[in-house]
Every structure is written in C-alpha cells, then in structure tokens.
Amino acid sequence: MTLLIVGATGTLGRQIARRALDEGYKVRCLVRSSRRAAFLKEWGAELVIGNLCDPSTLAPALEGVTAIIDAATARATDALSIKKVDWDGQVALIQAAVAAKVERFIFFSILGAENYPNVPLMEIKRCTELFLAESGLNYTILRPAGFMQGLIGQFAIPTLEGQPVWMTGESSPIAYMDTQDVAKFAVKALSVPETHNRSFPVVGNRAWSGREIINYCELQSGKEAKTTNIPIGLIRVLRQTLRFFEWSWNSADRLAFTEVLATGKPLAADMQEVYQIFGIEPKEIGTLEAYLQEYFSRILRKLKELDYEKNKQKEVQAAKQKKKKMMY
C-alpha cells in the first residue's frame, strides 16, 4: 500500500507519518516546501511537491496511491483563507482521489461540527464530510475535539514564565487527546473494514475545563498562574473588526471558535464502541495528567540543570577573582 499523507508537516500530520512509517507503510507526503519537510524525508517518507490550492499538482501526487490520510487545515497565520484551504482545497483533493481511483480516504473533521453552522471552520468541516460521503470513495471520518500539544503554549509555558494565561470565563470542557494517540486511530483505520464509510469521535478519556488545566499546571509547576479573563463580547467585537481586512480573515474565523467554547457544552464523546471497533485498548491512550506531568518533569529538570551550570560558572568566576586579588 502506498499511503499519501496531506498536512504531514503539521502537529497531527507528522505523528501520522511517523506512525505509518513505523508500521511499515510506504509513505508519500504532499508538501509545499521540501526544505520545511526535510525531517519527513529523513524518517523515510517520499516527498512530493504540491498544494491543495493548486489542483493541477494533485494528479501527479496521487499516481500509484492506494490510500490518503488527510490532516490538512489552514493555519491562522496562513495567507490563504480557511475557505480556500479547507473547502476549495479539500474538494479538489477528493475529486482528484476519485479520478485516481484511490481505495481509502481518511479525513479529519471536528467533533460536533454539525452543531455550529455560524462557525466557519465547523461549517466547512461539516460540508466536507457530506461531500466526501457522496463522492463514492471508501472513507472514514475521524472527529477529534482538541490536541494536548496546544495546551503547552496556551497554559503550561505562561504558567512557568509568569505570563498571563488568557481565559474566556466558564468555557466548555474539552476531551483533549495526544496527537500520537490520534495517529494510532488514523493508521489503524486503514486495516479495519468495520471503519469503512463511517464517522467516529476520537477524544480523550475525560473533558477538562480551562480552569482545571490551569490548576493542574500550578500543581505541577509549583507556581501560581496569572489568569486574565476576556469577555466573550470583546472577542466578538475583535472578530468583526478583523473581518474588515482580508489579510486577517483567518484570525477572525479562528476567533469564531470561541462561540463553541461559550456554550458551556462539553466537547466529549463515549469512546467505548470506538475502542472495540479499532481494536485499541483504552489503557494504550495517554491521559492529560500524564502528558502534563511528563512535560513539567522534563522542563523543571532542565531548568535545574541550567541553574546548576549557572551557579557553577559563578563559583569558577569567583575563584578566579579571588586568585587574582591574592596575586596582587
């Protein structure tokens, strides 16, 4: 099987590539820049230059491809809009996959996308799900709620550095999952017939509120977080302002996601049936507690080592100064 991974340089995509290579798949990655994707080539993946937003590059990339795992999405910093990447680009990829007679198509959506028609990314994901289901491809749709990796920059680092941790009041709890574990489900779907033409939630064992995550970061770091609450109303005004400028549309559309968090409804799902179908044991899936414990343990150990080296250098400098004074 030749597997094409789209979005392989992203937080999730790189974990899927790593997992697929480890399991012996022949992996090809669609990338916009070979330089940025050099690490994928070092791992053993084949790189093919292409772009979702340039349909003419897709047919060559799909030659000989048996299956696609599509983890691509627009970043807030991208010059291209969410619509351009997550709708136009995805439609082009699905159409190209149909033309190339690709046997399997694994697509990443978002949990609960159908419930938020006024949130651009959620609505686009819902529409893409429908388009994929009607394409005739043998598909599987996976619906994560949030990735643990994003919590480091949002909560852990600001807590350690004494920087503000931004909050939106009582936001919806989210069942985060490590991208390494999400990758397990994506790659496993390739070999499990029961996943054909079905959609599945892929979420953590419990939903965490922002306040609970902050409390846990404080416990692990031994520091008190400086939280700053931002009123939802202010975010809505900011979003409307950003919509006036084309270059900031992505940021505005990302801010719309706060409407999801403002509902207070947990982004979580029962995973019991999913584990059974995929043949994955719940104990194989990491918890948020273990993820943050490992991060803080590693960082605090490194900080102690740096402090030790710093103090050692001070002692050496002090000894040199003392010796110099004795000479005179």
Tab-separated table of N, CA, C and O in Angstrom, residues 141-259:
chain	number	residue	atom	x	y	z
A	141	ILE	N	-14.231	9.015	8.578
A	141	ILE	CA	-14.119	10.371	9.130
A	141	ILE	C	-13.818	10.267	10.620
A	141	ILE	O	-14.528	9.589	11.362
A	142	LEU	N	-12.754	10.927	11.042
A	142	LEU	CA	-12.367	10.961	12.456
A	142	LEU	C	-12.602	12.373	12.984
A	142	LEU	O	-12.240	13.347	12.332
A	143	ARG	N	-13.185	12.451	14.187
A	143	ARG	CA	-13.589	13.749	14.741
A	143	ARG	C	-12.952	13.999	16.108
A	143	ARG	O	-13.544	13.686	17.141
A	144	PRO	N	-11.756	14.541	16.137
A	144	PRO	CA	-11.155	14.930	17.424
A	144	PRO	C	-11.809	16.199	17.963
A	144	PRO	O	-12.510	16.909	17.231
A	145	ALA	N	-11.553	16.472	19.253
A	145	ALA	CA	-12.078	17.689	19.882
A	145	ALA	C	-10.974	18.704	20.138
A	145	ALA	O	-11.206	19.915	20.064
A	146	GLY	N	-9.798	18.237	20.455
A	146	GLY	CA	-8.670	19.124	20.741
A	146	GLY	C	-7.422	18.304	20.996
A	146	GLY	O	-7.514	17.138	21.405
A	147	PHE	N	-6.257	18.893	20.745
A	147	PHE	CA	-4.990	18.183	20.906
A	147	PHE	C	-4.245	18.680	22.147
A	147	PHE	O	-4.178	19.892	22.405
A	148	MET	N	-3.674	17.753	22.888
A	148	MET	CA	-2.932	18.107	24.097
A	148	MET	C	-1.756	19.026	23.786
A	148	MET	O	-1.380	19.867	24.613
A	149	GLN	N	-1.157	18.879	22.622
A	149	GLN	CA	0.021	19.672	22.269
A	149	GLN	C	-0.262	21.168	22.345
A	149	GLN	O	0.622	21.956	22.698
A	150	GLY	N	-1.481	21.587	22.026
A	150	GLY	CA	-1.814	23.005	22.063
A	150	GLY	C	-1.857	23.582	23.461
A	150	GLY	O	-1.797	24.813	23.637
A	151	LEU	N	-1.956	22.720	24.468
A	151	LEU	CA	-2.073	23.196	25.856
A	151	LEU	C	-0.748	23.721	26.401
A	151	LEU	O	-0.743	24.485	27.369
A	152	ILE	N	0.358	23.296	25.801
A	152	ILE	CA	1.671	23.728	26.299
A	152	ILE	C	1.822	25.239	26.135
A	152	ILE	O	2.170	25.953	27.079
A	153	GLY	N	1.564	25.725	24.920
A	153	GLY	CA	1.694	27.154	24.675
A	153	GLY	C	0.583	27.969	25.316
A	153	GLY	O	0.787	29.124	25.681
A	154	GLN	N	-0.590	27.361	25.448
A	154	GLN	CA	-1.741	28.091	25.985
A	154	GLN	C	-1.720	28.203	27.504
A	154	GLN	O	-2.075	29.240	28.062
A	155	PHE	N	-1.278	27.124	28.171
A	155	PHE	CA	-1.343	27.094	29.636
A	155	PHE	C	0.002	26.858	30.328
A	155	PHE	O	0.363	27.566	31.262
A	156	ALA	N	0.740	25.838	29.897
A	156	ALA	CA	1.929	25.415	30.633
A	156	ALA	C	3.043	26.460	30.618
A	156	ALA	O	3.563	26.842	31.678
A	157	ILE	N	3.424	26.921	29.434
A	157	ILE	CA	4.529	27.890	29.334
A	157	ILE	C	4.197	29.209	30.029
A	157	ILE	O	5.030	29.723	30.809
A	158	PRO	N	3.014	29.808	29.807
A	158	PRO	CA	2.704	31.047	30.533
A	158	PRO	C	2.731	30.878	32.052
A	158	PRO	O	3.171	31.785	32.767
A	159	THR	N	2.281	29.726	32.529
A	159	THR	CA	2.305	29.487	33.981
A	159	THR	C	3.741	29.447	34.483
A	159	THR	O	4.070	30.057	35.512
A	160	LEU	N	4.627	28.765	33.764
A	160	LEU	CA	6.032	28.674	34.167
A	160	LEU	C	6.728	30.028	34.131
A	160	LEU	O	7.535	30.347	35.004
A	161	GLU	N	6.401	30.824	33.107
A	161	GLU	CA	7.108	32.093	32.896
A	161	GLU	C	6.429	33.278	33.558
A	161	GLU	O	6.914	34.401	33.433
A	162	GLY	N	5.335	33.052	34.256
A	162	GLY	CA	4.654	34.152	34.920
A	162	GLY	C	3.950	35.096	33.967
A	162	GLY	O	3.689	36.259	34.299
A	163	GLN	N	3.625	34.615	32.779
A	163	GLN	CA	2.913	35.410	31.789
A	163	GLN	C	1.407	35.199	31.935
A	163	GLN	O	0.965	34.202	32.504
A	164	PRO	N	0.599	36.119	31.403
A	164	PRO	CA	-0.859	35.972	31.525
A	164	PRO	C	-1.372	34.716	30.813
A	164	PRO	O	-0.910	34.379	29.724
A	165	VAL	N	-2.285	34.026	31.451
A	165	VAL	CA	-2.994	32.909	30.840
A	165	VAL	C	-4.388	33.420	30.500
A	165	VAL	O	-5.173	33.759	31.386
A	166	TRP	N	-4.687	33.494	29.222
A	166	TRP	CA	-5.938	34.093	28.779
A	166	TRP	C	-7.093	33.116	28.896
A	166	TRP	O	-7.016	31.985	28.452
A	167	MET	N	-8.178	33.598	29.498
A	167	MET	CA	-9.368	32.776	29.710
A	167	MET	C	-10.596	33.491	29.156
A	167	MET	O	-10.604	34.712	29.020
A	168	THR	N	-11.628	32.705	28.829
A	168	THR	CA	-12.887	33.295	28.361
A	168	THR	C	-14.022	32.960	29.323
A	168	THR	O	-15.118	32.588	28.934
A	169	GLY	N	-13.735	33.057	30.623
A	169	GLY	CA	-14.757	32.759	31.613
A	169	GLY	C	-14.977	31.260	31.722
A	169	GLY	O	-14.073	30.464	31.573
A	170	GLU	N	-16.225	30.867	31.967
A	170	GLU	CA	-16.567	29.458	32.095
A	170	GLU	C	-16.741	28.845	30.709
A	170	GLU	O	-17.834	28.830	30.149
A	171	SER	N	-15.655	28.371	30.130
A	171	SER	CA	-15.701	27.825	28.777
A	171	SER	C	-16.027	26.330	28.798
A	171	SER	O	-15.946	25.671	29.833
A	172	SER	N	-16.376	25.808	27.631
A	172	SER	CA	-16.748	24.398	27.510
A	172	SER	C	-15.556	23.486	27.802
A	172	SER	O	-14.470	23.701	27.275
A	173	PRO	N	-15.768	22.452	28.609
A	173	PRO	CA	-14.702	21.464	28.813
A	173	PRO	C	-14.448	20.696	27.514
A	173	PRO	O	-15.367	20.450	26.728
A	174	ILE	N	-13.182	20.318	27.281
A	174	ILE	CA	-12.792	19.638	26.048
A	174	ILE	C	-12.042	18.351	26.386
A	174	ILE	O	-11.174	18.348	27.259
A	175	ALA	N	-12.381	17.266	25.677
A	175	ALA	CA	-11.711	15.978	25.873
A	175	ALA	C	-10.503	15.914	24.943
A	175	ALA	O	-10.573	15.380	23.834
A	176	TYR	N	-9.388	16.472	25.392
A	176	TYR	CA	-8.170	16.526	24.588
A	176	TYR	C	-7.548	15.134	24.424
A	176	TYR	O	-7.651	14.287	25.307
A	177	MET	N	-6.865	14.944	23.286
A	177	MET	CA	-6.124	13.701	23.063
A	177	MET	C	-4.753	14.044	22.486
A	177	MET	O	-4.621	14.990	21.710
A	178	ASP	N	-3.750	13.282	22.868
A	178	ASP	CA	-2.396	13.432	22.335
A	178	ASP	C	-2.424	13.091	20.842
A	178	ASP	O	-3.034	12.097	20.432
A	179	THR	N	-1.747	13.887	20.011
A	179	THR	CA	-1.740	13.620	18.571
A	179	THR	C	-1.106	12.264	18.243
A	179	THR	O	-1.441	11.661	17.222
A	180	GLN	N	-0.209	11.784	19.086
A	180	GLN	CA	0.366	10.458	18.857
A	180	GLN	C	-0.712	9.386	18.947
A	180	GLN	O	-0.698	8.406	18.188
A	181	ASP	N	-1.662	9.583	19.857
A	181	ASP	CA	-2.756	8.626	20.007
A	181	ASP	C	-3.788	8.784	18.885
A	181	ASP	O	-4.340	7.792	18.401
A	182	VAL	N	-4.038	10.020	18.474
A	182	VAL	CA	-4.941	10.248	17.341
A	182	VAL	C	-4.392	9.547	16.106
A	182	VAL	O	-5.136	8.938	15.327
A	183	ALA	N	-3.077	9.606	15.940
A	183	ALA	CA	-2.432	8.952	14.798
A	183	ALA	C	-2.657	7.442	14.810
A	183	ALA	O	-2.761	6.809	13.745
A	184	LYS	N	-2.735	6.844	15.992
A	184	LYS	CA	-2.986	5.402	16.085
A	184	LYS	C	-4.307	5.043	15.416
A	184	LYS	O	-4.402	4.052	14.682
A	185	PHE	N	-5.332	5.854	15.676
A	185	PHE	CA	-6.650	5.591	15.101
A	185	PHE	C	-6.640	5.794	13.591
A	185	PHE	O	-7.259	5.028	12.847
A	186	ALA	N	-5.939	6.823	13.133
A	186	ALA	CA	-5.897	7.111	11.702
A	186	ALA	C	-5.257	5.973	10.925
A	186	ALA	O	-5.784	5.526	9.898
A	187	VAL	N	-4.114	5.502	11.402
A	187	VAL	CA	-3.411	4.434	10.705
A	187	VAL	C	-4.152	3.099	10.848
A	187	VAL	O	-4.224	2.309	9.901
A	188	LYS	N	-4.737	2.862	12.009
A	188	LYS	CA	-5.468	1.610	12.229
A	188	LYS	C	-6.694	1.522	11.325
A	188	LYS	O	-7.078	0.425	10.877
A	189	ALA	N	-7.310	2.665	11.025
A	189	ALA	CA	-8.495	2.673	10.167
A	189	ALA	C	-8.212	2.083	8.791
A	189	ALA	O	-9.116	1.565	8.125
A	190	LEU	N	-6.959	2.136	8.352
A	190	LEU	CA	-6.589	1.615	7.037
A	190	LEU	C	-6.787	0.107	6.940
A	190	LEU	O	-7.010	-0.431	5.850
A	191	SER	N	-6.713	-0.583	8.073
A	191	SER	CA	-6.751	-2.049	8.054
A	191	SER	C	-7.969	-2.642	8.752
A	191	SER	O	-8.032	-3.857	8.951
A	192	VAL	N	-8.944	-1.809	9.121
A	192	VAL	CA	-10.139	-2.303	9.818
A	192	VAL	C	-11.366	-2.079	8.940
A	192	VAL	O	-11.847	-0.944	8.815
A	193	PRO	N	-11.904	-3.125	8.321
A	193	PRO	CA	-13.049	-2.970	7.418
A	193	PRO	C	-14.281	-2.347	8.077
A	193	PRO	O	-15.074	-1.678	7.409
A	194	GLU	N	-14.412	-2.547	9.392
A	194	GLU	CA	-15.583	-2.014	10.095
A	194	GLU	C	-15.606	-0.495	10.154
A	194	GLU	O	-16.622	0.103	10.540
A	195	THR	N	-14.494	0.138	9.779
A	195	THR	CA	-14.456	1.608	9.791
A	195	THR	C	-14.874	2.202	8.448
A	195	THR	O	-14.975	3.421	8.323
A	196	HIS	N	-15.125	1.371	7.454
A	196	HIS	CA	-15.459	1.864	6.122
A	196	HIS	C	-16.764	2.654	6.124
A	196	HIS	O	-17.782	2.210	6.673
A	197	ASN	N	-16.710	3.825	5.502
A	197	ASN	CA	-17.895	4.674	5.309
A	197	ASN	C	-18.620	4.996	6.609
A	197	ASN	O	-19.843	5.012	6.682
A	198	ARG	N	-17.822	5.276	7.642
A	198	ARG	CA	-18.376	5.632	8.943
A	198	ARG	C	-17.592	6.796	9.550
A	198	ARG	O	-16.469	7.101	9.133
A	199	SER	N	-18.216	7.428	10.532
A	199	SER	CA	-17.585	8.539	11.259
A	199	SER	C	-17.420	8.156	12.717
A	199	SER	O	-18.291	7.479	13.290
A	200	PHE	N	-16.316	8.607	13.318
A	200	PHE	CA	-16.021	8.239	14.698
A	200	PHE	C	-15.455	9.429	15.476
A	200	PHE	O	-14.625	10.178	14.951
A	201	PRO	N	-15.879	9.596	16.747
A	201	PRO	CA	-15.185	10.560	17.610
A	201	PRO	C	-13.831	9.994	17.992
A	201	PRO	O	-13.671	8.772	18.111
A	202	VAL	N	-12.847	10.847	18.145
A	202	VAL	CA	-11.516	10.432	18.614
A	202	VAL	C	-11.109	11.436	19.679
A	202	VAL	O	-10.509	12.475	19.392
A	203	VAL	N	-11.470	11.139	20.925
A	203	VAL	CA	-11.300	12.100	22.019
A	203	VAL	C	-10.702	11.426	23.251
A	203	VAL	O	-10.680	10.200	23.352
A	204	GLY	N	-10.245	12.252	24.192
A	204	GLY	CA	-9.633	11.765	25.416
A	204	GLY	C	-10.627	11.159	26.384
A	204	GLY	O	-11.838	11.177	26.159
A	205	ASN	N	-10.086	10.645	27.501
A	205	ASN	CA	-10.915	9.898	28.445
A	205	ASN	C	-11.841	10.784	29.280
A	205	ASN	O	-12.800	10.295	29.862
A	206	ARG	N	-11.562	12.079	29.329
A	206	ARG	CA	-12.452	12.992	30.061
A	206	ARG	C	-12.278	14.408	29.533
A	206	ARG	O	-11.262	14.744	28.920
A	207	ALA	N	-13.299	15.222	29.752
A	207	ALA	CA	-13.256	16.619	29.305
A	207	ALA	C	-12.712	17.501	30.423
A	207	ALA	O	-13.109	17.361	31.586
A	208	TRP	N	-11.818	18.418	30.054
A	208	TRP	CA	-11.182	19.325	31.003
A	208	TRP	C	-11.575	20.771	30.695
A	208	TRP	O	-11.501	21.205	29.544
A	209	SER	N	-11.931	21.497	31.727
A	209	SER	CA	-12.166	22.929	31.558
A	209	SER	C	-10.835	23.664	31.618
A	209	SER	O	-9.833	23.123	32.109
A	210	GLY	N	-10.821	24.899	31.135
A	210	GLY	CA	-9.606	25.698	31.194
A	210	GLY	C	-9.125	25.896	32.621
A	210	GLY	O	-7.924	25.852	32.902
A	211	ARG	N	-10.063	26.114	33.530
A	211	ARG	CA	-9.706	26.326	34.930
A	211	ARG	C	-9.045	25.089	35.536
A	211	ARG	O	-8.075	25.191	36.300
A	212	GLU	N	-9.553	23.895	35.177
A	212	GLU	CA	-8.972	22.657	35.688
A	212	GLU	C	-7.552	22.459	35.160
A	212	GLU	O	-6.669	21.996	35.895
A	213	ILE	N	-7.334	22.808	33.912
A	213	ILE	CA	-5.995	22.669	33.333
A	213	ILE	C	-5.022	23.624	34.011
A	213	ILE	O	-3.884	23.267	34.326
A	214	ILE	N	-5.457	24.850	34.261
A	214	ILE	CA	-4.616	25.823	34.959
A	214	ILE	C	-4.258	25.313	36.347
A	214	ILE	O	-3.090	25.385	36.774
A	215	ASN	N	-5.242	24.804	37.068
A	215	ASN	CA	-4.991	24.275	38.408
A	215	ASN	C	-3.946	23.162	38.365
A	215	ASN	O	-3.067	23.078	39.236
A	216	TYR	N	-4.021	22.312	37.355
A	216	TYR	CA	-3.073	21.202	37.257
A	216	TYR	C	-1.678	21.702	36.900
A	216	TYR	O	-0.672	21.184	37.397
A	217	CYS	N	-1.612	22.722	36.041
A	217	CYS	CA	-0.313	23.322	35.709
A	217	CYS	C	0.318	23.961	36.936
A	217	CYS	O	1.542	23.883	37.140
A	218	GLU	N	-0.497	24.600	37.761
A	218	GLU	CA	0.004	25.200	39.006
A	218	GLU	C	0.546	24.127	39.934
A	218	GLU	O	1.598	24.293	40.561
A	219	LEU	N	-0.179	23.003	40.013
A	219	LEU	CA	0.248	21.904	40.880
A	219	LEU	C	1.578	21.334	40.433
A	219	LEU	O	2.472	21.076	41.243
A	220	GLN	N	1.743	21.139	39.130
A	220	GLN	CA	2.952	20.526	38.600
A	220	GLN	C	4.152	21.471	38.609
A	220	GLN	O	5.288	21.046	38.787
A	221	SER	N	3.890	22.761	38.408
A	221	SER	CA	4.992	23.727	38.320
A	221	SER	C	5.354	24.346	39.662
A	221	SER	O	6.458	24.883	39.820
A	222	GLY	N	4.423	24.292	40.611
A	222	GLY	CA	4.657	24.949	41.890
A	222	GLY	C	4.540	26.453	41.805
A	222	GLY	O	4.972	27.172	42.712
A	223	LYS	N	3.927	26.956	40.728
A	223	LYS	CA	3.759	28.393	40.538
A	223	LYS	C	2.288	28.736	40.362
A	223	LYS	O	1.494	27.906	39.908
A	224	GLU	N	1.968	29.965	40.704
A	224	GLU	CA	0.589	30.421	40.554
A	224	GLU	C	0.421	31.112	39.205
A	224	GLU	O	1.194	32.001	38.843
A	225	ALA	N	-0.579	30.677	38.470
A	225	ALA	CA	-0.821	31.246	37.140
A	225	ALA	C	-1.471	32.622	37.255
A	225	ALA	O	-2.271	32.875	38.150
A	226	LYS	N	-1.102	33.507	36.354
A	226	LYS	CA	-1.705	34.841	36.280
A	226	LYS	C	-2.796	34.815	35.213
A	226	LYS	O	-2.521	34.962	34.020
A	227	THR	N	-4.014	34.555	35.640
A	227	THR	CA	-5.104	34.421	34.672
A	227	THR	C	-5.729	35.785	34.357
A	227	THR	O	-5.863	36.641	35.225
A	228	THR	N	-6.079	35.945	33.098
A	228	THR	CA	-6.750	37.156	32.626
A	228	THR	C	-7.991	36.744	31.847
A	228	THR	O	-7.883	36.035	30.835
A	229	ASN	N	-9.143	37.144	32.335
A	229	ASN	CA	-10.400	36.791	31.671
A	229	ASN	C	-10.750	37.807	30.588
A	229	ASN	O	-10.697	39.017	30.821
A	230	ILE	N	-11.097	37.291	29.422
A	230	ILE	CA	-11.513	38.139	28.305
A	230	ILE	C	-13.001	37.931	28.073
A	230	ILE	O	-13.437	36.803	27.817
A	231	PRO	N	-13.807	38.969	28.144
A	231	PRO	CA	-15.241	38.824	27.907
A	231	PRO	C	-15.520	38.332	26.489
A	231	PRO	O	-14.852	38.748	25.537
A	232	ILE	N	-16.474	37.437	26.354
A	232	ILE	CA	-16.844	36.923	25.038
A	232	ILE	C	-17.258	38.065	24.118
A	232	ILE	O	-16.948	38.074	22.919
A	233	GLY	N	-17.932	39.066	24.691
A	233	GLY	CA	-18.380	40.210	23.893
A	233	GLY	C	-17.218	40.925	23.228
A	233	GLY	O	-17.312	41.354	22.076
A	234	LEU	N	-16.104	41.052	23.953
A	234	LEU	CA	-14.924	41.721	23.402
A	234	LEU	C	-14.341	40.918	22.244
A	234	LEU	O	-13.919	41.486	21.226
A	235	ILE	N	-14.314	39.601	22.381
A	235	ILE	CA	-13.799	38.747	21.317
A	235	ILE	C	-14.672	38.863	20.076
A	235	ILE	O	-14.176	38.893	18.945
A	236	ARG	N	-15.975	38.964	20.271
A	236	ARG	CA	-16.881	39.105	19.130
A	236	ARG	C	-16.641	40.417	18.389
A	236	ARG	O	-16.653	40.458	17.164
A	237	VAL	N	-16.402	41.480	19.153
A	237	VAL	CA	-16.113	42.782	18.526
A	237	VAL	C	-14.803	42.708	17.754
A	237	VAL	O	-14.693	43.206	16.621
A	238	LEU	N	-13.792	42.071	18.365
A	238	LEU	CA	-12.497	41.926	17.708
A	238	LEU	C	-12.628	41.114	16.422
A	238	LEU	O	-12.048	41.467	15.392
A	239	ARG	N	-13.422	40.061	16.482
A	239	ARG	CA	-13.624	39.237	15.292
A	239	ARG	C	-14.263	40.055	14.169
A	239	ARG	O	-13.852	39.980	13.009
A	240	GLN	N	-15.276	40.839	14.495
A	240	GLN	CA	-15.943	41.661	13.483
A	240	GLN	C	-14.979	42.678	12.872
A	240	GLN	O	-15.006	42.946	11.664
A	241	THR	N	-14.100	43.218	13.704
A	241	THR	CA	-13.107	44.181	13.218
A	241	THR	C	-12.128	43.516	12.256
A	241	THR	O	-11.811	44.065	11.195
A	242	LEU	N	-11.661	42.329	12.616
A	242	LEU	CA	-10.708	41.619	11.769
A	242	LEU	C	-11.311	41.225	10.431
A	242	LEU	O	-10.594	41.089	9.431
A	243	ARG	N	-12.620	41.052	10.383
A	243	ARG	CA	-13.271	40.671	9.129
A	243	ARG	C	-13.233	41.796	8.092
A	243	ARG	O	-13.476	41.561	6.909
A	244	PHE	N	-12.907	43.009	8.529
A	244	PHE	CA	-12.820	44.131	7.587
A	244	PHE	C	-11.580	44.030	6.701
A	244	PHE	O	-11.500	44.668	5.649
A	245	PHE	N	-10.580	43.248	7.133
A	245	PHE	CA	-9.313	43.165	6.404
A	245	PHE	C	-9.096	41.742	5.907
A	245	PHE	O	-9.103	40.794	6.690
A	246	GLU	N	-8.876	41.596	4.617
A	246	GLU	CA	-8.746	40.260	4.029
A	246	GLU	C	-7.582	39.487	4.629
A	246	GLU	O	-7.665	38.276	4.838
A	247	TRP	N	-6.479	40.181	4.947
A	247	TRP	CA	-5.301	39.503	5.480
A	247	TRP	C	-5.538	38.917	6.874
A	247	TRP	O	-4.764	38.075	7.344
A	248	SER	N	-6.590	39.360	7.556
A	248	SER	CA	-6.845	38.859	8.913
A	248	SER	C	-8.096	37.985	8.995
A	248	SER	O	-8.581	37.689	10.077
A	249	TRP	N	-8.628	37.553	7.844
A	249	TRP	CA	-9.821	36.714	7.858
A	249	TRP	C	-9.603	35.409	8.610
A	249	TRP	O	-10.483	34.947	9.334
A	250	ASN	N	-8.423	34.790	8.425
A	250	ASN	CA	-8.158	33.533	9.124
A	250	ASN	C	-8.234	33.700	10.628
A	250	ASN	O	-8.808	32.881	11.341
A	251	SER	N	-7.638	34.775	11.130
A	251	SER	CA	-7.663	35.034	12.573
A	251	SER	C	-9.093	35.259	13.047
A	251	SER	O	-9.498	34.776	14.112
A	252	ALA	N	-9.867	35.990	12.245
A	252	ALA	CA	-11.261	36.253	12.596
A	252	ALA	C	-12.053	34.958	12.648
A	252	ALA	O	-12.855	34.730	13.577
A	253	ASP	N	-11.831	34.085	11.658
A	253	ASP	CA	-12.561	32.818	11.623
A	253	ASP	C	-12.154	31.907	12.771
A	253	ASP	O	-12.973	31.151	13.296
A	254	ARG	N	-10.891	31.964	13.170
A	254	ARG	CA	-10.452	31.171	14.323
A	254	ARG	C	-11.084	31.683	15.613
A	254	ARG	O	-11.440	30.902	16.495
A	255	LEU	N	-11.204	33.012	15.724
A	255	LEU	CA	-11.836	33.584	16.914
A	255	LEU	C	-13.292	33.156	17.036
A	255	LEU	O	-13.847	33.107	18.137
A	256	ALA	N	-13.913	32.848	15.896
A	256	ALA	CA	-15.308	32.406	15.922
A	256	ALA	C	-15.458	31.119	16.719
A	256	ALA	O	-16.551	30.805	17.202
A	257	PHE	N	-14.358	30.372	16.874
A	257	PHE	CA	-14.416	29.127	17.636
A	257	PHE	C	-14.755	29.384	19.104
A	257	PHE	O	-15.224	28.485	19.799
A	258	THR	N	-14.518	30.617	19.570
A	258	THR	CA	-14.874	30.927	20.958
A	258	THR	C	-16.379	30.827	21.169
A	258	THR	O	-16.841	30.651	22.304
A	259	GLU	N	-17.148	30.932	20.086
A	259	GLU	CA	-18.594	30.759	20.205
A	259	GLU	C	-18.930	29.335	20.645
A	259	GLU	O	-19.912	29.099	21.339
